[in-house]
């Protein structure tokens, strides 16, 4: 289907990335392969420091790989960082249109208003970031990313700094937004619970590669992490996380 982004995914092949630290060259990603399906939530799960942010930055084009490929043909990505990164001197509305071209701002007014209402900020369009709670700031960061009409959201532990209840409500919110708009999501986290709750596909990374993937496509409606099938998934994920060189 031409023009419909929802049928192209992201293909990551043999991705290698290292950094030079002093005399040493450290490999962070070591030939990583991953298929990220369109229109679904793919969660990359791994321990702190395993290279999740590096992977996301490579996919988002913020960094160059040493070798390997990220096939993003037909994909328009938008990144949501761990911190909301809002401009304190701009209102919610102004922050949301920040990534748009000047001439797009007026043309996109209806779309932007729709997005702000989807993320539940319609009553706060004229508020400043300092007047918002952490959850509302996270919503605004999500709205700003959605305003450019991306076919993929690249999300780097966007809810990690939120308290338990806000985080839980943002996870639900994200699933609702994803269903409403059909945007593909590549979401990285170190939280097993977050991965199990959100993912259509979980990719566990360690030692610079994907240790294993698990598809949960059929188990999405009102997931209870205490259910037998989810406990089984949890054990599989724990097993993959435990395998380290
Ligand atoms: N620009 C950089 N220069 C040197 N080392 C880096 C750089 N960026 C990340 N690293 C190192 O790469 C490793 C992976 O980092 P990162 O991708 O941020 O992991 P994660 O997001 O999974 O916690 C860490 O050991 C980190 O110190
Ligand atoms: Mg990180």
Tab-separated table of C-alpha atoms and ligand atoms in Angstrom:
chain	number	residue	atom	x	y	z
A	1	UNK	CA	0.000	0.000	0.000
A	2	UNK	CA	1.755	3.123	-1.184
A	3	UNK	CA	1.669	6.034	1.207
A	4	UNK	CA	0.689	3.896	4.137
A	5	UNK	CA	3.657	3.635	6.407
A	6	UNK	CA	2.065	0.886	8.438
A	7	UNK	CA	3.387	-1.948	6.332
A	8	UNK	CA	7.109	-1.253	6.509
A	9	UNK	CA	9.139	-2.211	9.482
A	10	UNK	CA	12.708	-1.430	10.511
A	11	UNK	CA	15.361	-4.000	9.622
A	12	UNK	CA	18.549	-4.000	11.658
A	13	UNK	CA	21.351	-6.130	10.267
A	14	UNK	CA	24.716	-6.967	11.729
A	15	UNK	CA	25.016	-3.664	13.553
A	16	UNK	CA	28.430	-2.990	15.044
A	17	UNK	CA	29.274	0.043	17.173
A	18	UNK	CA	32.175	0.714	19.496
A	19	UNK	CA	33.713	3.609	21.357
A	20	UNK	CA	37.322	4.496	21.993
A	21	UNK	CA	37.993	4.996	25.680
A	22	UNK	CA	41.604	5.999	26.307
A	23	UNK	CA	43.737	3.316	24.680
A	24	UNK	CA	40.912	0.871	24.527
A	25	UNK	CA	38.277	0.268	21.919
A	26	UNK	CA	35.067	-1.061	23.452
A	27	UNK	CA	32.494	-2.850	21.363
A	28	UNK	CA	29.001	-1.954	22.488
A	29	UNK	CA	26.997	-3.570	19.695
A	30	UNK	CA	28.550	-6.631	18.221
A	31	UNK	CA	26.616	-7.687	15.123
A	32	UNK	CA	23.098	-7.036	16.306
A	33	UNK	CA	20.152	-8.239	14.206
A	34	UNK	CA	16.534	-7.308	14.780
A	35	UNK	CA	13.322	-7.054	12.784
A	36	UNK	CA	11.061	-4.332	14.147
A	37	UNK	CA	7.551	-4.806	12.765
A	38	UNK	CA	5.420	-1.856	11.646
A	39	UNK	CA	2.411	-0.817	13.682
A	40	UNK	CA	3.462	-2.823	16.736
A	41	UNK	CA	5.291	-2.176	19.996
A	42	UNK	CA	8.743	-3.757	20.014
A	43	UNK	CA	10.531	-3.529	23.343
A	44	UNK	CA	14.292	-3.849	23.569
A	45	UNK	CA	15.082	-5.080	27.062
A	46	UNK	CA	18.519	-5.222	28.621
A	47	UNK	CA	20.603	-4.342	31.640
A	48	UNK	CA	21.895	-0.832	32.217
A	49	UNK	CA	24.893	-0.110	30.040
A	50	UNK	CA	24.180	-2.896	27.555
A	51	UNK	CA	23.794	-0.503	24.635
A	52	UNK	CA	20.065	0.270	24.430
A	53	UNK	CA	20.494	4.028	24.047
A	54	UNK	CA	23.310	3.466	21.561
A	55	UNK	CA	21.027	1.234	19.496
A	56	UNK	CA	18.202	3.771	19.535
A	57	UNK	CA	20.529	6.620	18.545
A	58	UNK	CA	21.816	4.567	15.631
A	59	UNK	CA	18.282	3.780	14.495
A	60	UNK	CA	17.320	7.436	14.875
A	61	UNK	CA	20.309	8.534	12.803
A	62	UNK	CA	21.885	10.494	15.670
A	63	UNK	CA	24.981	8.317	15.430
A	64	UNK	CA	26.809	6.361	12.766
A	65	UNK	CA	27.398	2.631	12.997
A	66	UNK	CA	30.901	1.206	12.490
A	67	UNK	CA	29.344	-1.382	10.199
A	68	UNK	CA	26.047	-3.067	9.524
A	69	UNK	CA	22.771	-1.626	8.379
A	70	UNK	CA	19.569	-0.087	9.580
A	71	UNK	CA	16.943	-0.286	6.878
A	72	UNK	CA	14.479	2.540	7.428
A	73	UNK	CA	13.081	2.762	3.945
A	74	UNK	CA	9.730	4.537	3.957
A	75	UNK	CA	9.971	5.183	7.687
A	76	UNK	CA	9.584	8.545	9.357
A	77	UNK	CA	10.913	8.280	12.901
A	78	UNK	CA	10.513	10.566	15.902
A	79	UNK	CA	12.485	10.180	19.103
A	80	UNK	CA	11.218	10.439	22.673
A	81	UNK	CA	14.106	10.742	25.144
A	82	UNK	CA	14.254	9.729	28.781
A	83	UNK	CA	13.936	13.354	29.899
A	84	UNK	CA	11.058	15.349	28.377
A	85	UNK	CA	13.480	18.011	27.036
A	86	UNK	CA	10.779	20.680	26.874
A	87	UNK	CA	11.646	24.326	26.358
A	88	UNK	CA	10.781	26.056	29.664
A	89	UNK	CA	9.912	29.360	27.980
A	90	UNK	CA	7.398	27.805	25.585
A	91	UNK	CA	3.829	26.724	26.333
A	92	UNK	CA	2.599	23.147	25.889
A	93	UNK	CA	1.229	24.080	22.483
A	94	UNK	CA	4.436	25.815	21.399
A	95	UNK	CA	6.541	22.900	22.620
A	96	UNK	CA	4.321	20.472	20.740
A	97	UNK	CA	4.766	22.273	17.405
A	98	UNK	CA	8.479	22.796	18.035
A	99	UNK	CA	9.554	20.173	15.494
A	100	UNK	CA	7.319	21.489	12.711
A	101	UNK	CA	8.342	23.868	9.954
A	102	UNK	CA	7.006	27.393	10.326
A	103	UNK	CA	4.536	27.013	7.485
A	104	UNK	CA	3.368	23.657	8.797
A	105	UNK	CA	2.390	25.130	12.154
A	106	UNK	CA	-0.819	26.755	10.936
A	107	UNK	CA	-1.637	23.965	8.476
A	108	UNK	CA	-1.270	21.383	11.229
A	109	UNK	CA	-3.323	23.196	13.843
A	110	UNK	CA	-6.184	20.667	13.798
A	111	UNK	CA	-3.837	17.708	13.885
A	112	UNK	CA	-1.880	19.190	16.790
A	113	UNK	CA	-5.093	19.871	18.720
A	114	UNK	CA	-6.172	16.284	18.089
A	115	UNK	CA	-2.849	14.946	19.363
A	116	UNK	CA	-2.975	17.128	22.473
A	117	UNK	CA	-6.420	15.779	23.213
A	118	UNK	CA	-5.285	12.181	22.565
A	119	UNK	CA	-2.541	12.602	25.177
A	120	UNK	CA	-4.952	14.376	27.539
A	121	UNK	CA	-3.396	17.843	27.514
A	122	UNK	CA	-6.176	19.761	25.762
A	123	UNK	CA	-6.853	21.851	28.880
A	124	UNK	CA	-3.176	22.724	29.321
A	125	UNK	CA	-2.213	24.068	25.904
A	126	UNK	CA	-1.273	27.446	27.390
A	127	UNK	CA	0.575	26.088	30.436
A	128	UNK	CA	4.342	26.200	30.799
A	129	UNK	CA	6.456	23.088	31.585
A	130	UNK	CA	7.089	24.300	35.168
A	131	UNK	CA	3.326	24.213	35.741
A	132	UNK	CA	3.075	20.543	34.693
A	133	UNK	CA	3.583	17.331	36.669
A	134	UNK	CA	6.215	14.827	35.511
A	135	UNK	CA	3.529	12.716	33.837
A	136	UNK	CA	2.132	15.726	31.986
A	137	UNK	CA	5.615	16.692	30.815
A	138	UNK	CA	6.060	13.157	29.502
A	139	UNK	CA	2.731	13.483	27.671
A	140	UNK	CA	3.882	16.749	26.131
A	141	UNK	CA	7.136	15.122	24.956
A	142	UNK	CA	5.024	12.364	23.396
A	143	UNK	CA	2.736	14.940	21.748
A	144	UNK	CA	5.737	16.795	20.294
A	145	UNK	CA	6.997	13.548	18.768
A	146	UNK	CA	3.554	12.651	17.394
A	147	UNK	CA	3.071	16.126	15.891
A	148	UNK	CA	5.486	15.365	13.064
A	149	UNK	CA	3.239	12.399	12.095
A	150	UNK	CA	5.952	9.767	12.443
A	151	UNK	CA	5.413	6.194	11.293
A	152	UNK	CA	7.706	5.089	14.115
A	153	UNK	CA	8.325	6.346	17.618
A	154	UNK	CA	11.753	5.591	19.052
A	155	UNK	CA	11.404	5.751	22.823
A	156	UNK	CA	14.335	5.649	25.255
A	157	UNK	CA	13.056	4.705	28.722
A	158	UNK	CA	10.605	7.624	28.519
A	159	UNK	CA	8.860	6.769	31.803
A	160	UNK	CA	11.890	5.761	33.867
A	161	UNK	CA	11.892	8.945	35.951
A	162	UNK	CA	8.191	8.789	36.802
A	163	UNK	CA	6.716	7.475	40.041
A	164	UNK	CA	5.067	4.038	40.013
A	165	UNK	CA	1.463	5.173	39.499
A	166	UNK	CA	2.247	7.839	36.911
A	167	UNK	CA	4.398	5.366	35.065
A	168	UNK	CA	1.622	2.801	35.066
A	169	UNK	CA	-0.892	5.285	33.715
A	170	UNK	CA	1.561	6.470	31.037
A	171	UNK	CA	2.123	2.881	29.900
A	172	UNK	CA	-1.633	2.394	29.495
A	173	UNK	CA	-1.851	5.753	27.763
A	174	UNK	CA	0.885	4.797	25.329
A	175	UNK	CA	-0.867	1.545	24.403
A	176	UNK	CA	-4.089	3.466	23.827
A	177	UNK	CA	-2.334	6.091	21.686
A	178	UNK	CA	-0.555	3.369	19.728
A	179	UNK	CA	-3.860	1.607	19.026
A	180	UNK	CA	-5.530	4.885	18.032
A	181	UNK	CA	-2.797	6.021	15.628
A	182	UNK	CA	-1.267	2.683	14.585
A	183	UNK	CA	2.257	4.098	14.953
A	184	UNK	CA	5.078	1.557	15.216
A	185	UNK	CA	7.088	1.833	18.415
A	186	UNK	CA	10.631	0.821	19.261
A	187	UNK	CA	10.798	1.176	23.040
A	188	UNK	CA	13.869	0.504	25.146
A	189	UNK	CA	13.771	-0.255	28.855
A	190	UNK	CA	15.595	-2.155	31.580
A	191	UNK	CA	12.301	-3.011	33.271
A	192	UNK	CA	11.036	-6.557	32.729
A	193	UNK	CA	7.553	-5.572	33.935
A	194	UNK	CA	7.369	-2.675	31.501
A	195	UNK	CA	8.464	-4.923	28.648
A	196	UNK	CA	5.926	-7.618	29.497
A	197	UNK	CA	3.136	-5.088	29.786
A	198	UNK	CA	3.775	-3.122	26.594
A	199	UNK	CA	5.407	-5.389	24.075
A	200	UNK	CA	4.059	-7.111	21.037
A	201	UNK	CA	7.624	-8.295	20.581
A	202	UNK	CA	10.388	-8.385	23.190
A	203	UNK	CA	14.037	-8.456	22.125
A	204	UNK	CA	16.467	-9.158	24.949
A	205	UNK	CA	19.920	-7.715	24.337
A	206	UNK	CA	23.186	-8.547	26.059
A	207	UNK	CA	26.842	-8.801	25.015
A	208	UNK	CA	26.042	-6.530	22.074
A	209	UNK	CA	23.617	-8.915	20.388
A	210	UNK	CA	19.970	-9.935	20.553
A	211	UNK	CA	19.946	-12.919	22.890
A	212	UNK	CA	16.450	-13.864	21.878
A	213	UNK	CA	13.095	-12.452	20.825
A	214	UNK	CA	9.635	-13.341	21.944
A	215	UNK	CA	6.372	-12.438	20.245
A	216	UNK	CA	3.376	-11.740	22.431
A	217	UNK	CA	1.094	-10.462	19.650
A	218	UNK	CA	-1.893	-12.510	20.764
A	219	UNK	CA	-1.736	-11.689	24.452
A	220	UNK	CA	-2.355	-7.959	24.449
A	221	UNK	CA	-5.822	-7.343	25.870
A	222	UNK	CA	-5.702	-6.330	29.512
A	223	UNK	CA	-2.498	-8.191	30.235
A	224	UNK	CA	-2.190	-9.503	33.776
A	225	UNK	CA	1.429	-10.122	34.625
A	226	UNK	CA	0.400	-12.727	37.203
A	227	UNK	CA	-1.303	-14.955	34.603
A	228	UNK	CA	0.286	-18.316	33.896
A	229	UNK	CA	1.249	-17.407	30.307
A	230	UNK	CA	2.829	-14.115	31.392
A	231	UNK	CA	4.765	-15.803	34.201
A	232	UNK	CA	6.094	-18.170	31.581
A	233	UNK	CA	7.170	-15.212	29.393
A	234	UNK	CA	8.791	-13.598	32.415
A	235	UNK	CA	10.841	-16.719	33.105
A	236	UNK	CA	11.934	-16.938	29.468
A	237	UNK	CA	13.021	-13.273	29.551
A	238	UNK	CA	14.855	-13.750	32.860
A	239	UNK	CA	16.647	-16.724	31.355
A	240	UNK	CA	17.752	-14.647	28.339
A	241	UNK	CA	18.897	-11.789	30.562
A	242	UNK	CA	20.905	-14.167	32.732
A	243	UNK	CA	22.909	-15.584	29.842
A	244	UNK	CA	25.993	-13.367	29.792
A	245	UNK	CA	29.434	-14.182	28.591
B	1	LIG	N1	29.802	8.601	23.463
B	1	LIG	C1	30.297	7.570	24.164
B	1	LIG	N2	31.622	7.429	24.390
B	1	LIG	C2	32.129	6.395	25.083
B	1	LIG	N3	31.368	5.420	25.625
B	1	LIG	C3	30.040	5.503	25.471
B	1	LIG	C4	29.425	6.560	24.738
B	1	LIG	N4	28.078	6.372	24.749
B	1	LIG	C5	27.870	5.247	25.448
B	1	LIG	N5	29.040	4.725	25.879
B	1	LIG	C6	29.201	3.476	26.670
B	1	LIG	O1	28.515	2.464	25.974
B	1	LIG	C7	27.865	1.583	26.873
B	1	LIG	C8	26.412	1.466	26.518
B	1	LIG	O2	25.772	2.685	26.774
B	1	LIG	P1	24.238	2.924	26.516
B	1	LIG	O3	23.918	2.643	25.107
B	1	LIG	O4	23.924	4.264	27.036
B	1	LIG	O5	23.587	1.777	27.444
B	1	LIG	P2	22.102	1.647	28.025
B	1	LIG	O6	21.252	2.652	27.368
B	1	LIG	O7	21.699	0.231	27.740
B	1	LIG	O8	22.213	1.849	29.505
B	1	LIG	C9	28.116	2.113	28.264
B	1	LIG	O9	29.172	1.370	28.836
B	1	LIG	C10	28.521	3.549	28.025
B	1	LIG	O10	29.411	3.976	29.005
B	2	LIG	MG1	20.144	4.240	28.127
